[in-house]
CSV table of C-alpha atoms in Angstrom, one decimal:
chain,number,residue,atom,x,y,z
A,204,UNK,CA,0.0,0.0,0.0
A,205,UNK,CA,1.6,3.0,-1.2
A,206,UNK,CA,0.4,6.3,0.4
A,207,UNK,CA,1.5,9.8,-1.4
A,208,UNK,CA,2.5,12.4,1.5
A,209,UNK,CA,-0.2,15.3,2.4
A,210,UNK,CA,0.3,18.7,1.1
A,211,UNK,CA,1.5,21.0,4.1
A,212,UNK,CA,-2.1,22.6,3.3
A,213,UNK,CA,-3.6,19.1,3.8
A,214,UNK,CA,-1.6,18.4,7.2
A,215,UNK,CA,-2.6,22.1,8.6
A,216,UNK,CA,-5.8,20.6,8.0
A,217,UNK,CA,-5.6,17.6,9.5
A,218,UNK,CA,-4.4,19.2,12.4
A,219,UNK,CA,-6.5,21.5,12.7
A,220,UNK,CA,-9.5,19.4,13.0
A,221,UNK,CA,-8.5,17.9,16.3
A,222,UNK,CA,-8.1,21.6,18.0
A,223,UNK,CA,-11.9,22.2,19.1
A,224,UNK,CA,-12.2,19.1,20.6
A,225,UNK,CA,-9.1,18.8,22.6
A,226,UNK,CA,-10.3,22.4,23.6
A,227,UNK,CA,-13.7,21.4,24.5
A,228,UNK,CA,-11.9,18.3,26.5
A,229,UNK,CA,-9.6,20.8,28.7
A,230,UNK,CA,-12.6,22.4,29.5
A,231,UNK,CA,-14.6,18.9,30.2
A,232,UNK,CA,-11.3,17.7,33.0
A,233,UNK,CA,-11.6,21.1,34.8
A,234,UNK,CA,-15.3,20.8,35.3
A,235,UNK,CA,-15.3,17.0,36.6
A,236,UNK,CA,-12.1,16.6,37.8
A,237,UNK,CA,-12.4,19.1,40.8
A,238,UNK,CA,-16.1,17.7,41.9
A,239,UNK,CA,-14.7,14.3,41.2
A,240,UNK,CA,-11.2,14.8,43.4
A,241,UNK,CA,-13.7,16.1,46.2
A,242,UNK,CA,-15.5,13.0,46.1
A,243,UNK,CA,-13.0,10.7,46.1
A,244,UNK,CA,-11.2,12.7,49.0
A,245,UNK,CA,-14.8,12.7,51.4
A,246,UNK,CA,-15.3,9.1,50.6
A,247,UNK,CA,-11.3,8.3,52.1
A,248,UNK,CA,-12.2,10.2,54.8
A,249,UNK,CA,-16.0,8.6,55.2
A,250,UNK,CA,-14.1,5.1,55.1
A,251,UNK,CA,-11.7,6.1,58.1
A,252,UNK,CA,-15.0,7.4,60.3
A,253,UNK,CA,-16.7,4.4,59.5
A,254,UNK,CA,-13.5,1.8,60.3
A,255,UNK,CA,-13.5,3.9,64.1
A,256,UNK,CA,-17.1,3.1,64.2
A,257,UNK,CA,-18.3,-0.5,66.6
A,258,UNK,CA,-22.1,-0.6,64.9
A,259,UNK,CA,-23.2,-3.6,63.6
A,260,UNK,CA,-24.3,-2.3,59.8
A,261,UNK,CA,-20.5,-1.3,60.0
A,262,UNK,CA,-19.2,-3.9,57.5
A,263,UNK,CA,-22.5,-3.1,55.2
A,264,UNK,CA,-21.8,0.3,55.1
A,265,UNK,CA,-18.1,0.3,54.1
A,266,UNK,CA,-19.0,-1.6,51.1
A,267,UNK,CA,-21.2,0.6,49.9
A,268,UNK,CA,-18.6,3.3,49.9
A,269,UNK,CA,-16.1,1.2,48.6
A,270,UNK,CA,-18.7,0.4,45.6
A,271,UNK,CA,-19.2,4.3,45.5
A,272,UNK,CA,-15.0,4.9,44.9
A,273,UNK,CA,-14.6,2.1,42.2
A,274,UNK,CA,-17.1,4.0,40.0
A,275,UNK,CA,-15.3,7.3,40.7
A,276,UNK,CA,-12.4,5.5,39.9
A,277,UNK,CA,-13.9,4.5,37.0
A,278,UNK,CA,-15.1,8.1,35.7
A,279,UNK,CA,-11.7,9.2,36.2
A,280,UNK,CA,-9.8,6.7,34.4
A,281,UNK,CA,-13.1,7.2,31.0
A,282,UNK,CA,-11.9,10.8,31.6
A,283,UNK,CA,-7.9,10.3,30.8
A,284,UNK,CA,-8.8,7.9,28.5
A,285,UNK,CA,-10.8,11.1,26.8
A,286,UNK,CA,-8.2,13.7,27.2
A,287,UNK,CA,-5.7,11.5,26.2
A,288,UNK,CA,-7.9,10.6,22.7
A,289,UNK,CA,-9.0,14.4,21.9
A,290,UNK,CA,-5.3,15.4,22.4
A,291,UNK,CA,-3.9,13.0,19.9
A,292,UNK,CA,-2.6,15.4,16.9
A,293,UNK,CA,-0.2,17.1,17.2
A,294,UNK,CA,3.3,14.8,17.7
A,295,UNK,CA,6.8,14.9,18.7
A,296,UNK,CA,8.5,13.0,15.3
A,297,UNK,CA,12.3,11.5,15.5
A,298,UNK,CA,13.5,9.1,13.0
A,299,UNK,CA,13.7,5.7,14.0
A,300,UNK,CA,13.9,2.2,13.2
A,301,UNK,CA,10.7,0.0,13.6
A,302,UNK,CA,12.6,-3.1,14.8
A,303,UNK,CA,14.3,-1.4,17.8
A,304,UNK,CA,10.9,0.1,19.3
A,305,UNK,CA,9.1,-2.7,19.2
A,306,UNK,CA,11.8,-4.9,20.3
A,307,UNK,CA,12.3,-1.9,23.7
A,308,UNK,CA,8.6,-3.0,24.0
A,309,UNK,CA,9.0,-6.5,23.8
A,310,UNK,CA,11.2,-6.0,26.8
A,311,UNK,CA,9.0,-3.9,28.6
A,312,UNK,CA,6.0,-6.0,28.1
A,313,UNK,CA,7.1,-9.7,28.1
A,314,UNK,CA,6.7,-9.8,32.4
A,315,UNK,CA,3.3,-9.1,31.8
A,316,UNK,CA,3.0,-11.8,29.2
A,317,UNK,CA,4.5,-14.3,31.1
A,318,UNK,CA,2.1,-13.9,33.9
A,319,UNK,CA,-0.8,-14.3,31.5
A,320,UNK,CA,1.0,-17.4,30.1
A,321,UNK,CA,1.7,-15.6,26.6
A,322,UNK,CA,4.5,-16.2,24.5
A,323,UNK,CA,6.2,-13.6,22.0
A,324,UNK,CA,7.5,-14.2,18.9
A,325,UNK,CA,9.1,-11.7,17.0
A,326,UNK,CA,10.1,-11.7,13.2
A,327,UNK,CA,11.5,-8.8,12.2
A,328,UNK,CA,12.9,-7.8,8.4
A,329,UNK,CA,16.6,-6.7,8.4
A,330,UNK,CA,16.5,-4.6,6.0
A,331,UNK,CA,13.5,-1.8,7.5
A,332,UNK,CA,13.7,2.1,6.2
A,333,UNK,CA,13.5,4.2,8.4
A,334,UNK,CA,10.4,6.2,9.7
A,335,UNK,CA,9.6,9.5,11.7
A,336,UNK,CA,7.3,8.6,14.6
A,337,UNK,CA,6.3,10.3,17.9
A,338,UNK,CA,7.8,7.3,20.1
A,339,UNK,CA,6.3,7.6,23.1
A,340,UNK,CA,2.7,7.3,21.2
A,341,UNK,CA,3.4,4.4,19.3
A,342,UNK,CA,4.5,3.1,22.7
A,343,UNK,CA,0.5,3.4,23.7
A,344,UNK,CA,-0.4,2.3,20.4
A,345,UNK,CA,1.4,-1.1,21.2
A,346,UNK,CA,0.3,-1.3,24.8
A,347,UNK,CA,-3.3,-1.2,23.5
A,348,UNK,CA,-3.1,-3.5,21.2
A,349,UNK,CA,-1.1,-6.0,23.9
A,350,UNK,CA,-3.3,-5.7,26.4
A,351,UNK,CA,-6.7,-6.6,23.9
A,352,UNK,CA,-5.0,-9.4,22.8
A,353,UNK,CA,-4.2,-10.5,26.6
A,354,UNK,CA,-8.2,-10.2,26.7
A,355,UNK,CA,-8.5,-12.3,23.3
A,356,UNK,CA,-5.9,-15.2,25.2
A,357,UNK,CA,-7.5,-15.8,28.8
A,358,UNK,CA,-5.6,-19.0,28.9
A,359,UNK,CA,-2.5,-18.2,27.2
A,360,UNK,CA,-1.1,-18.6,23.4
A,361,UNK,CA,1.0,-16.7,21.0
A,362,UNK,CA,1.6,-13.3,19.9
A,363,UNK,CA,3.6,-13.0,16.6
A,364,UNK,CA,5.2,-9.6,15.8
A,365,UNK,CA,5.9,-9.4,11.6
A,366,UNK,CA,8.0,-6.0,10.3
A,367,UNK,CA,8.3,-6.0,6.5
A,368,UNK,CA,8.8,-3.2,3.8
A,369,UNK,CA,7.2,-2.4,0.2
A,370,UNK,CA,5.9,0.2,-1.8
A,371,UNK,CA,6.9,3.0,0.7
A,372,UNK,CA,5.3,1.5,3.5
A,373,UNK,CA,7.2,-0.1,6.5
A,374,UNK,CA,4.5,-2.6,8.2
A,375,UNK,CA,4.2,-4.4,11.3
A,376,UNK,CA,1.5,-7.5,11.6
A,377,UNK,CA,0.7,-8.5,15.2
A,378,UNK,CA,-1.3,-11.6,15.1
A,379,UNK,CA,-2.7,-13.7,18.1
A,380,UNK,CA,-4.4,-16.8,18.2
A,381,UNK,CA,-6.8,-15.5,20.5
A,382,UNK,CA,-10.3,-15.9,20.5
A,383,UNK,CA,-11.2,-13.4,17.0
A,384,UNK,CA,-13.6,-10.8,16.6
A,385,UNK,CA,-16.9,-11.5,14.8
A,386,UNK,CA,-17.5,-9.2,12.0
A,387,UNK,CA,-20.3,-7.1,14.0
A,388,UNK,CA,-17.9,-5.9,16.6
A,389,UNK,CA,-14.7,-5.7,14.0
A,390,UNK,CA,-16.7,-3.0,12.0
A,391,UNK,CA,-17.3,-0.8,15.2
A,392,UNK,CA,-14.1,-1.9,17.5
A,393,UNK,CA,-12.5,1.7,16.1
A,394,UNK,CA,-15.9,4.0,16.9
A,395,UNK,CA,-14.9,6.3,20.3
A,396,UNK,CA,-17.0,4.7,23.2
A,397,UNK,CA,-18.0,1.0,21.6
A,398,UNK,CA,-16.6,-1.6,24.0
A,399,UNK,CA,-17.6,-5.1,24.5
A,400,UNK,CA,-15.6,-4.9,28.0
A,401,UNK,CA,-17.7,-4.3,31.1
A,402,UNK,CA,-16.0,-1.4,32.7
A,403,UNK,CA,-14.2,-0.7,29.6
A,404,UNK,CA,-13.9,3.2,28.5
A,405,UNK,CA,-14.5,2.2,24.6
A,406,UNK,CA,-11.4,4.4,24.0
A,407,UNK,CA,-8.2,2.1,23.6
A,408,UNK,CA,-8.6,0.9,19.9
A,409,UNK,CA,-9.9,4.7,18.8
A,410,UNK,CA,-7.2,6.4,20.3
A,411,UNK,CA,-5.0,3.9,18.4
A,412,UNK,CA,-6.2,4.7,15.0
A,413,UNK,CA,-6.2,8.4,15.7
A,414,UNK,CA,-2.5,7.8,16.8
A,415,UNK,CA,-1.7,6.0,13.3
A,416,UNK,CA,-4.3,8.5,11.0
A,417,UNK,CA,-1.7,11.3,13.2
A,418,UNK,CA,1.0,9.3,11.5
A,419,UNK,CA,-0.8,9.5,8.3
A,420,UNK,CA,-0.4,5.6,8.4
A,421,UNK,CA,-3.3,2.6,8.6
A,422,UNK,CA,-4.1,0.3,10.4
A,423,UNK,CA,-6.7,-2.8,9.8
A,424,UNK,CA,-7.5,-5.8,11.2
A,425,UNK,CA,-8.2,-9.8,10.1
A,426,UNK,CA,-10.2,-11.8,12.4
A,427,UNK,CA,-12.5,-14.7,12.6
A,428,UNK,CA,-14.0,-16.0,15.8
A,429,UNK,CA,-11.9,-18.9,16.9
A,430,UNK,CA,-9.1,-18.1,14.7
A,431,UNK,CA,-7.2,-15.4,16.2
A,432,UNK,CA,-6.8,-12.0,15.1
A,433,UNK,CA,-4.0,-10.2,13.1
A,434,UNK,CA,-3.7,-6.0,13.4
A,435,UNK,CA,-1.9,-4.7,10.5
A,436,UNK,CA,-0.1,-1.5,11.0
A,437,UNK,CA,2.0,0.9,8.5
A,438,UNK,CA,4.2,4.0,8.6
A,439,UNK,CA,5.7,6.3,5.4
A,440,UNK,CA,9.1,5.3,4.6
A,441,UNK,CA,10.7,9.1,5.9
């Protein structure tokens, strides 16, 4: 897949589309996040009246609050997970070589793997160009994309990590033999706030595309139900 590079017209564009709603976001985390910190700070303190209490609704009562904190928790983390989405656009690009970050995240992440009884494979091309890429993003971009397929593998398996080159494009193909993805939820698994995940913020996979489109890269995905899944991901040769 060859892409030709946007015009810098194009690119301002691009850009630009992001600014209202990263503004609008800023202005979201300043009025929940003070209301929200408030809460979460009364319910600690609640919680430490209540363990200084002998009554005997005592142990009733402190799990109500502690049911009360998970789902501020819970807003809180929806609203990084939104501030860190609308903010996407605007990157910090270096050259670099595809093989060497995902083989610094193959470091980082094969602990995790092992505790969920995961195995890594790596196959990486020799010969990769190389591309300008905001590092610490892509970094998110392959933590997302790790942890769903942790989710696809509940009892273990294999993640393979492919990097190839052609037509101007340097590619990497991470394929599990998870579970898959039925067509239903593969055509909406990249629409902001769909999740199939209780709990789930419906913001990991979205905020990976947006981090790619940034890029001006793709990114699609091959799944069947039973069969594993395989995320296909591609940079501009610089």
């Amino acid at each position: 897949m060859n892409e030709s590079p946007l015009s810098v017209g194009e690119r301002e564009k691009f850009e630009a589309q992001y600014s209202e709603i990263a503004t609008l976001a800023g202005g979201l985390a300043h009025e929940i996040k003070n209301p929200l910190s408030t809460m979460s700070m009364n319910l600690e303190l609640l919680t430490e009246d209540l363990d200084s209490l002998d009554v005997p609704a005592k142990h009733r009562m402190l799990k109500k609050v502690e049911s009360v904190q998970r789902e501020c928790k819970h807003l809180q983390d929806i609203l990084d997970a939104f501030l860190q989405f609308a903010r996407v656009g605007k990157l910090s690009l270096s050259e670099a070589n595809l093989n060497n970050l995902v083989s610094d995240f193959i470091d980082f992440f094969r602990p995790q793997a092992r505790d969920a009884n995961i195995e890594i494979s790596p196959h990486f091309d020799a010969d990769l160009p190389p591309i300008k890429v905001d590092k610490a993003l892509f970094r998110q971009v392959l933590m997302n994309l790790a942890l769903n397929v942790i989710q696809a593998m509940p009892d273990g398996g294999l993640i393979e990590l492919q990097t190839y080159h052609k037509n101007g494009m340097v590619y990497l193909d991470l394929i599990d033999n998870g579970k898959g993805i039925d067509e239903k939820v593969k055509s909406r698994m990249f629409d902001a706030f769909f999740s199939t995940k209780s709990g789930g913020s419906g913001l990991g996979l979205p905020t990976v595309k947006k981090i790619i489109d940034a890029h001006h890269g793709t990114i699609e995905c091959e799944s069947e139900p039973g069969r594993g899944t395989r995320f296909t991901i591609s940079f501009p040769v610089c």
